[in-house]
PDB file of C-alpha atoms in Angstrom:
ATOM      1  CA  MET A   1      -0.043  -0.097  -0.242  1.00 38.00           C
ATOM      2  CA  PRO A   2       1.274   3.221  -0.651  1.00 41.00           C
ATOM      3  CA  ARG A   3       2.051   5.293   2.179  1.00 44.00           C
ATOM      4  CA  ASN A   4       0.982   9.100   3.138  1.00 44.00           C
ATOM      5  CA  PRO A   5       3.371  11.864   2.622  1.00 44.00           C
ATOM      6  CA  ALA A   6       5.495  12.877   5.360  1.00 45.00           C
ATOM      7  CA  PRO A   7       3.766  16.128   6.629  1.00 52.00           C
ATOM      8  CA  THR A   8       5.364  19.529   6.145  1.00 79.00           C
ATOM      9  CA  LEU A   9       6.080  21.740   8.781  1.00 93.00           C
ATOM     10  CA  PRO A  10       3.162  24.076   8.483  1.00 97.00           C
ATOM     11  CA  ALA A  11       4.149  27.494   8.829  1.00 98.00           C
ATOM     12  CA  LEU A  12       2.289  29.737  11.519  1.00 98.00           C
ATOM     13  CA  LEU A  13       0.611  33.276  10.911  1.00 98.00           C
ATOM     14  CA  PHE A  14      -0.103  34.880  14.220  1.00 98.00           C
ATOM     15  CA  ASP A  15      -2.298  37.952  15.326  1.00 98.00           C
ATOM     16  CA  LEU A  16      -0.994  40.568  17.765  1.00 98.00           C
ATOM     17  CA  ASP A  17      -3.248  42.333  19.634  1.00 98.00           C
ATOM     18  CA  GLY A  18      -5.537  39.978  21.839  1.00 98.00           C
ATOM     19  CA  THR A  19      -2.950  37.057  20.615  1.00 98.00           C
ATOM     20  CA  LEU A  20       0.528  37.643  20.955  1.00 98.00           C
ATOM     21  CA  VAL A  21       0.430  40.091  23.414  1.00 98.00           C
ATOM     22  CA  HIS A  22      -2.104  41.751  25.872  1.00 98.00           C
ATOM     23  CA  SER A  23      -1.904  45.267  24.754  1.00 98.00           C
ATOM     24  CA  VAL A  24      -4.913  47.068  25.699  1.00 98.00           C
ATOM     25  CA  PRO A  25      -3.405  49.373  28.403  1.00 98.00           C
ATOM     26  CA  ASP A  26      -0.753  51.248  26.104  1.00 98.00           C
ATOM     27  CA  LEU A  27      -3.475  51.742  23.885  1.00 98.00           C
ATOM     28  CA  ARG A  28      -5.894  52.803  26.854  1.00 98.00           C
ATOM     29  CA  VAL A  29      -3.268  55.590  27.982  1.00 98.00           C
ATOM     30  CA  ALA A  30      -2.837  56.668  24.123  1.00 98.00           C
ATOM     31  CA  ALA A  31      -6.668  57.249  23.856  1.00 98.00           C
ATOM     32  CA  ASN A  32      -7.003  59.139  27.008  1.00 98.00           C
ATOM     33  CA  LYS A  33      -4.479  61.320  26.139  1.00 98.00           C
ATOM     34  CA  LEU A  34      -5.922  62.320  23.113  1.00 98.00           C
ATOM     35  CA  LEU A  35      -9.292  62.564  24.674  1.00 98.00           C
ATOM     36  CA  ALA A  36      -8.065  64.526  27.475  1.00 98.00           C
ATOM     37  CA  GLU A  37      -6.781  67.071  24.882  1.00 97.00           C
ATOM     38  CA  ASP A  38     -10.144  67.514  23.724  1.00 95.00           C
ATOM     39  CA  GLY A  39     -12.255  67.445  26.932  1.00 95.00           C
ATOM     40  CA  ARG A  40     -13.620  64.163  26.865  1.00 96.00           C
ATOM     41  CA  ARG A  41     -13.548  61.567  29.490  1.00 96.00           C
ATOM     42  CA  ALA A  42     -11.299  58.669  30.136  1.00 98.00           C
ATOM     43  CA  LEU A  43     -11.748  54.828  29.216  1.00 98.00           C
ATOM     44  CA  SER A  44     -11.446  52.149  30.913  1.00 98.00           C
ATOM     45  CA  ASP A  45      -9.551  48.697  29.835  1.00 98.00           C
ATOM     46  CA  ASP A  46     -12.718  47.191  29.344  1.00 97.00           C
ATOM     47  CA  GLU A  47     -14.167  49.948  26.997  1.00 98.00           C
ATOM     48  CA  VAL A  48     -10.940  49.966  25.238  1.00 98.00           C
ATOM     49  CA  GLN A  49     -10.821  46.525  24.737  1.00 97.00           C
ATOM     50  CA  ALA A  50     -13.974  46.221  23.107  1.00 96.00           C
ATOM     51  CA  MET A  51     -12.994  48.840  20.327  1.00 97.00           C
ATOM     52  CA  VAL A  52      -9.998  46.750  19.352  1.00 97.00           C
ATOM     53  CA  GLY A  53      -9.547  44.809  16.098  1.00 94.00           C
ATOM     54  CA  ASN A  54     -10.132  46.854  13.304  1.00 95.00           C
ATOM     55  CA  GLY A  55      -7.304  49.080  13.246  1.00 96.00           C
ATOM     56  CA  VAL A  56      -6.314  52.360  14.538  1.00 97.00           C
ATOM     57  CA  ARG A  57      -8.939  54.498  12.652  1.00 97.00           C
ATOM     58  CA  LYS A  58     -11.818  52.704  13.870  1.00 97.00           C
ATOM     59  CA  LEU A  59     -10.744  52.592  17.656  1.00 98.00           C
ATOM     60  CA  VAL A  60     -10.315  56.402  17.046  1.00 98.00           C
ATOM     61  CA  GLU A  61     -13.550  56.716  15.929  1.00 97.00           C
ATOM     62  CA  ARG A  62     -15.181  54.253  18.766  1.00 97.00           C
ATOM     63  CA  ALA A  63     -13.296  56.133  21.363  1.00 97.00           C
ATOM     64  CA  TYR A  64     -15.141  59.336  20.216  1.00 97.00           C
ATOM     65  CA  ARG A  65     -18.203  57.983  20.159  1.00 96.00           C
ATOM     66  CA  ALA A  66     -18.289  56.788  23.379  1.00 96.00           C
ATOM     67  CA  THR A  67     -17.282  59.724  25.301  1.00 95.00           C
ATOM     68  CA  GLY A  68     -19.844  62.067  23.808  1.00 85.00           C
ATOM     69  CA  GLU A  69     -20.050  65.511  23.104  1.00 61.00           C
ATOM     70  CA  GLY A  70     -16.759  67.247  22.381  1.00 46.00           C
ATOM     71  CA  ALA A  71     -14.480  68.772  20.268  1.00 45.00           C
ATOM     72  CA  THR A  72     -15.857  66.871  16.975  1.00 45.00           C
ATOM     73  CA  GLY A  73     -19.316  66.832  18.471  1.00 47.00           C
ATOM     74  CA  GLU A  74     -21.671  64.270  19.504  1.00 59.00           C
ATOM     75  CA  GLY A  75     -21.451  60.591  18.243  1.00 70.00           C
ATOM     76  CA  ALA A  76     -18.721  59.476  15.856  1.00 80.00           C
ATOM     77  CA  PRO A  77     -17.011  61.950  14.320  1.00 92.00           C
ATOM     78  CA  SER A  78     -16.659  62.847  10.686  1.00 94.00           C
ATOM     79  CA  ASP A  79     -14.285  61.792   8.212  1.00 95.00           C
ATOM     80  CA  ALA A  80     -12.574  64.981   8.138  1.00 96.00           C
ATOM     81  CA  ALA A  81     -12.348  64.791  12.115  1.00 96.00           C
ATOM     82  CA  LEU A  82     -10.953  61.735  11.700  1.00 97.00           C
ATOM     83  CA  ASP A  83      -7.418  62.639   9.532  1.00 97.00           C
ATOM     84  CA  ALA A  84      -6.833  64.593  11.880  1.00 97.00           C
ATOM     85  CA  LEU A  85      -7.410  62.889  15.145  1.00 98.00           C
ATOM     86  CA  VAL A  86      -5.747  59.155  13.957  1.00 98.00           C
ATOM     87  CA  PRO A  87      -2.453  60.997  13.446  1.00 98.00           C
ATOM     88  CA  ARG A  88      -2.495  62.430  16.865  1.00 98.00           C
ATOM     89  CA  PHE A  89      -3.187  59.279  18.620  1.00 98.00           C
ATOM     90  CA  MET A  90      -0.578  57.888  17.250  1.00 98.00           C
ATOM     91  CA  VAL A  91       1.999  60.296  18.343  1.00 98.00           C
ATOM     92  CA  HIS A  92       1.091  59.150  21.831  1.00 98.00           C
ATOM     93  CA  TYR A  93       1.003  55.924  20.678  1.00 98.00           C
ATOM     94  CA  ASP A  94       4.024  55.359  18.667  1.00 98.00           C
ATOM     95  CA  ALA A  95       6.109  57.126  22.045  1.00 98.00           C
ATOM     96  CA  HIS A  96       5.198  54.290  24.111  1.00 98.00           C
ATOM     97  CA  PRO A  97       3.882  51.645  22.256  1.00 98.00           C
ATOM     98  CA  ALA A  98       5.020  48.789  24.446  1.00 98.00           C
ATOM     99  CA  ASP A  99       5.375  50.303  28.353  1.00 98.00           C
ATOM    100  CA  LEU A 100       2.300  47.967  29.778  1.00 98.00           C
ATOM    101  CA  THR A 101       1.833  45.593  26.946  1.00 98.00           C
ATOM    102  CA  ARG A 102       3.142  42.256  27.624  1.00 98.00           C
ATOM    103  CA  PRO A 103       3.048  38.813  26.347  1.00 98.00           C
ATOM    104  CA  PHE A 104       0.265  36.104  26.991  1.00 98.00           C
ATOM    105  CA  ASP A 105       1.290  33.403  29.495  1.00 97.00           C
ATOM    106  CA  GLY A 106       3.455  31.042  28.162  1.00 97.00           C
ATOM    107  CA  LEU A 107       4.219  32.604  24.626  1.00 98.00           C
ATOM    108  CA  LEU A 108       8.098  32.698  24.847  1.00 98.00           C
ATOM    109  CA  PRO A 109       9.091  29.060  25.193  1.00 98.00           C
ATOM    110  CA  VAL A 110       6.484  27.923  23.048  1.00 98.00           C
ATOM    111  CA  LEU A 111       7.704  30.188  20.244  1.00 98.00           C
ATOM    112  CA  GLU A 112      11.217  29.200  21.144  1.00 98.00           C
ATOM    113  CA  ASP A 113      10.139  25.542  20.865  1.00 97.00           C
ATOM    114  CA  LEU A 114       8.377  26.133  17.234  1.00 98.00           C
ATOM    115  CA  ARG A 115      11.454  27.990  15.981  1.00 97.00           C
ATOM    116  CA  ALA A 116      13.662  25.056  17.136  1.00 97.00           C
ATOM    117  CA  ALA A 117      11.452  22.528  15.452  1.00 97.00           C
ATOM    118  CA  GLY A 118      11.919  24.387  12.101  1.00 96.00           C
ATOM    119  CA  HIS A 119       7.897  26.372  11.693  1.00 97.00           C
ATOM    120  CA  ARG A 120       8.428  29.547   9.525  1.00 97.00           C
ATOM    121  CA  MET A 121       6.247  32.175  11.447  1.00 98.00           C
ATOM    122  CA  GLY A 122       4.489  35.529  11.032  1.00 98.00           C
ATOM    123  CA  VAL A 123       2.708  38.176  12.252  1.00 98.00           C
ATOM    124  CA  CYS A 124      -0.577  39.467  10.585  1.00 98.00           C
ATOM    125  CA  THR A 125      -2.193  42.625  12.804  1.00 98.00           C
ATOM    126  CA  ASN A 126      -4.416  45.669  11.762  1.00 98.00           C
ATOM    127  CA  LYS A 127      -2.464  47.286  14.262  1.00 98.00           C
ATOM    128  CA  PRO A 128       0.053  49.860  12.137  1.00 97.00           C
ATOM    129  CA  GLU A 129       3.113  48.075  11.200  1.00 97.00           C
ATOM    130  CA  GLY A 130       5.626  50.499  12.355  1.00 97.00           C
ATOM    131  CA  ALA A 131       4.069  49.800  15.850  1.00 98.00           C
ATOM    132  CA  ALA A 132       3.822  46.375  15.510  1.00 98.00           C
ATOM    133  CA  ARG A 133       7.146  45.660  14.985  1.00 98.00           C
ATOM    134  CA  ALA A 134       8.011  48.499  17.471  1.00 98.00           C
ATOM    135  CA  ILE A 135       6.072  46.100  20.104  1.00 98.00           C
ATOM    136  CA  LEU A 136       7.724  42.992  19.034  1.00 98.00           C
ATOM    137  CA  GLU A 137      11.257  44.514  19.020  1.00 98.00           C
ATOM    138  CA  GLN A 138      10.521  46.109  22.421  1.00 98.00           C
ATOM    139  CA  LEU A 139       9.442  42.589  24.136  1.00 98.00           C
ATOM    140  CA  SER A 140      11.982  40.542  22.539  1.00 98.00           C
ATOM    141  CA  LEU A 141       9.942  38.776  20.081  1.00 98.00           C
ATOM    142  CA  ALA A 142      10.640  39.813  16.931  1.00 98.00           C
ATOM    143  CA  LYS A 143      13.577  37.380  16.683  1.00 98.00           C
ATOM    144  CA  PHE A 144      10.714  34.911  15.990  1.00 98.00           C
ATOM    145  CA  PHE A 145       8.880  35.956  12.810  1.00 98.00           C
ATOM    146  CA  ASP A 146      10.208  36.182   9.258  1.00 97.00           C
ATOM    147  CA  ALA A 147       7.183  38.445   8.485  1.00 98.00           C
ATOM    148  CA  VAL A 148       5.268  41.104   9.602  1.00 98.00           C
ATOM    149  CA  ILE A 149       1.974  42.772   8.044  1.00 98.00           C
ATOM    150  CA  GLY A 150       0.562  45.028   9.623  1.00 98.00           C
ATOM    151  CA  GLY A 151      -2.361  48.279   9.021  1.00 96.00           C
ATOM    152  CA  GLY A 152      -0.689  49.947   6.035  1.00 94.00           C
ATOM    153  CA  SER A 153       0.864  47.439   4.551  1.00 96.00           C
ATOM    154  CA  THR A 154      -1.999  46.631   2.077  1.00 97.00           C
ATOM    155  CA  PRO A 155      -4.772  48.555   0.924  1.00 97.00           C
ATOM    156  CA  HIS A 156      -7.352  46.494   3.185  1.00 97.00           C
ATOM    157  CA  LEU A 157      -7.440  45.448   6.494  1.00 98.00           C
ATOM    158  CA  LYS A 158      -8.748  42.014   7.959  1.00 98.00           C
ATOM    159  CA  PRO A 159     -11.042  40.430   7.828  1.00 98.00           C
ATOM    160  CA  HIS A 160     -10.503  41.076   4.303  1.00 98.00           C
ATOM    161  CA  PRO A 161      -7.805  38.096   3.182  1.00 98.00           C
ATOM    162  CA  GLU A 162      -5.328  40.392   1.447  1.00 98.00           C
ATOM    163  CA  PRO A 163      -3.004  40.820   4.640  1.00 98.00           C
ATOM    164  CA  VAL A 164      -3.008  37.503   5.277  1.00 98.00           C
ATOM    165  CA  LEU A 165      -1.999  36.479   1.509  1.00 98.00           C
ATOM    166  CA  ALA A 166       0.725  39.433   2.152  1.00 98.00           C
ATOM    167  CA  ALA A 167       2.034  37.866   4.903  1.00 98.00           C
ATOM    168  CA  MET A 168       2.166  34.209   3.189  1.00 98.00           C
ATOM    169  CA  ARG A 169       3.867  35.707   0.106  1.00 97.00           C
ATOM    170  CA  LEU A 170       6.856  36.906   2.448  1.00 97.00           C
ATOM    171  CA  MET A 171       7.263  34.118   4.243  1.00 97.00           C
ATOM    172  CA  GLY A 172       6.950  32.217   1.045  1.00 96.00           C
ATOM    173  CA  THR A 173       4.300  29.560   1.830  1.00 96.00           C
ATOM    174  CA  GLY A 174       0.871  28.696   0.781  1.00 96.00           C
ATOM    175  CA  THR A 175      -2.817  27.662   2.109  1.00 96.00           C
ATOM    176  CA  ARG A 176      -1.493  24.386   2.363  1.00 94.00           C
ATOM    177  CA  ASP A 177       1.181  24.513   4.391  1.00 96.00           C
ATOM    178  CA  THR A 178       0.206  27.662   6.536  1.00 98.00           C
ATOM    179  CA  ILE A 179      -1.616  27.847   9.987  1.00 98.00           C
ATOM    180  CA  PHE A 180      -3.714  31.053  11.017  1.00 98.00           C
ATOM    181  CA  VAL A 181      -3.646  31.471  14.843  1.00 98.00           C
ATOM    182  CA  GLY A 182      -5.565  34.431  16.343  1.00 98.00           C
ATOM    183  CA  ASP A 183      -8.195  35.399  18.753  1.00 98.00           C
ATOM    184  CA  SER A 184     -11.402  37.672  16.851  1.00 97.00           C
ATOM    185  CA  GLU A 185     -13.761  37.538  14.255  1.00 97.00           C
ATOM    186  CA  ASN A 186     -11.708  39.004  11.896  1.00 97.00           C
ATOM    187  CA  ASP A 187      -9.108  36.569  12.265  1.00 98.00           C
ATOM    188  CA  VAL A 188     -11.073  33.535  11.182  1.00 98.00           C
ATOM    189  CA  GLY A 189     -12.580  35.592   8.743  1.00 98.00           C
ATOM    190  CA  ALA A 190      -9.430  36.752   6.838  1.00 98.00           C
ATOM    191  CA  ALA A 191      -7.909  33.078   7.341  1.00 98.00           C
ATOM    192  CA  ARG A 192     -10.420  31.720   5.875  1.00 98.00           C
ATOM    193  CA  ALA A 193     -11.012  33.777   2.872  1.00 98.00           C
ATOM    194  CA  ALA A 194      -7.488  33.214   2.437  1.00 98.00           C
ATOM    195  CA  GLY A 195      -8.297  29.321   2.661  1.00 98.00           C
ATOM    196  CA  LEU A 196      -6.161  28.691   5.844  1.00 98.00           C
ATOM    197  CA  ARG A 197      -6.896  26.524   8.585  1.00 98.00           C
ATOM    198  CA  VAL A 198      -7.059  28.436  11.860  1.00 98.00           C
ATOM    199  CA  ILE A 199      -6.441  27.679  15.625  1.00 98.00           C
ATOM    200  CA  CYS A 200      -8.572  30.235  17.938  1.00 98.00           C
ATOM    201  CA  LEU A 201      -7.631  31.027  21.575  1.00 98.00           C
ATOM    202  CA  SER A 202     -10.331  31.022  24.308  1.00 97.00           C
ATOM    203  CA  PHE A 203      -8.832  34.738  25.297  1.00 96.00           C
ATOM    204  CA  GLY A 204      -8.180  37.944  23.880  1.00 96.00           C
ATOM    205  CA  TYR A 205     -10.396  40.356  22.400  1.00 97.00           C
ATOM    206  CA  ARG A 206     -13.378  39.593  20.155  1.00 94.00           C
ATOM    207  CA  HIS A 207     -17.516  40.288  20.320  1.00 92.00           C
ATOM    208  CA  CYS A 208     -18.596  36.499  20.276  1.00 95.00           C
ATOM    209  CA  ALA A 209     -17.780  33.446  22.550  1.00 95.00           C
ATOM    210  CA  ALA A 210     -14.663  31.874  21.473  1.00 94.00           C
ATOM    211  CA  GLU A 211     -16.684  28.589  20.490  1.00 95.00           C
ATOM    212  CA  ASP A 212     -18.536  31.009  18.143  1.00 95.00           C
ATOM    213  CA  LEU A 213     -15.645  31.934  16.496  1.00 96.00           C
ATOM    214  CA  GLY A 214     -15.386  28.616  14.167  1.00 95.00           C
ATOM    215  CA  GLY A 215     -12.004  27.833  14.151  1.00 96.00           C
ATOM    216  CA  ASP A 216     -10.603  24.344  13.458  1.00 97.00           C
ATOM    217  CA  VAL A 217      -9.278  24.017  16.959  1.00 98.00           C
ATOM    218  CA  LEU A 218      -9.730  26.070  20.449  1.00 98.00           C
ATOM    219  CA  ILE A 219      -7.191  26.160  22.588  1.00 98.00           C
ATOM    220  CA  ASP A 220      -7.144  27.655  26.512  1.00 97.00           C
ATOM    221  CA  HIS A 221      -3.060  28.267  26.641  1.00 97.00           C
ATOM    222  CA  PHE A 222      -0.215  28.785  24.557  1.00 98.00           C
ATOM    223  CA  ARG A 223       1.249  25.680  26.042  1.00 97.00           C
ATOM    224  CA  ASP A 224      -1.171  23.420  23.894  1.00 98.00           C
ATOM    225  CA  LEU A 225      -0.282  24.964  20.925  1.00 98.00           C
ATOM    226  CA  PRO A 226       1.602  22.693  19.591  1.00 97.00           C
ATOM    227  CA  ALA A 227      -0.353  19.511  19.909  1.00 97.00           C
ATOM    228  CA  ALA A 228      -2.727  21.940  18.266  1.00 98.00           C
ATOM    229  CA  VAL A 229      -0.650  22.623  15.040  1.00 97.00           C
ATOM    230  CA  ALA A 230       0.130  18.577  14.988  1.00 96.00           C
ATOM    231  CA  LYS A 231      -3.541  17.818  15.595  1.00 94.00           C
ATOM    232  CA  ILE A 232      -4.220  20.221  12.265  1.00 93.00           C
ATOM    233  CA  SER A 233      -1.036  18.793  10.072  1.00 88.00           C
ATOM    234  CA  ASP A 234      -2.138  14.944  10.390  1.00 72.00           C
ATOM    235  CA  LYS A 235      -5.982  15.648   9.204  1.00 66.00           C
ATOM    236  CA  ALA A 236      -4.351  17.706   6.528  1.00 58.00           C
ATOM    237  CA  VAL A 237      -2.307  14.766   5.476  1.00 49.00           C
ATOM    238  CA  GLU A 238      -5.355  12.112   5.771  1.00 53.00           C
ATOM    239  CA  LYS A 239      -7.149  14.101   3.625  1.00 60.00           C
ATOM    240  CA  ALA A 240      -4.198  14.223   0.966  1.00 49.00           C
TER     241      ALA A 240
END
């Protein structure tokens, strides 16, 4: 009987905010500095967490919508107002992107083991690429990743598949040998649209129950990631 081909180690493509790192505290600080300049109230971590996931422009829009009447008027700011607000936010955020941001528990040893085993890895985030790279550098994570795609790297953000496909091109991988690891609806939507298998995290930033994200595997801790990768890879070999 012919044997199944030996499995190729899959590449792993990770989201950043809510997946690799808990970044809400630094986003909150930057948002509150911006809001204070316009006489608006401060946001809590929980409020900011609910605003994360669709890029900086949407975060700023949601922050101003949530804080009511102020310099840009009640409700969501206009596009013209956002054009001015977003650069002001980035001045605050770029100055301190990783003061309070931390990797999730168990991440570092797992990345070390995955890299030692030979997995190629990349990051695909809606956070601006410059801020994403700064966080990875300051938290000593950059060495693990062969590609970083962020907001502004491509014309579209997740859940559009374009950022995922761009990251795969940089890593030199395809749909059959890449797995996406994420925590949100945008991650799953982008990965599925690009034809990828998905590992979802039960923690992170999302707007639905983790069980409803629709990933292939759901894990509760990074120590469970290698087994989840092996499980998905074995299923792919069985189907080949």
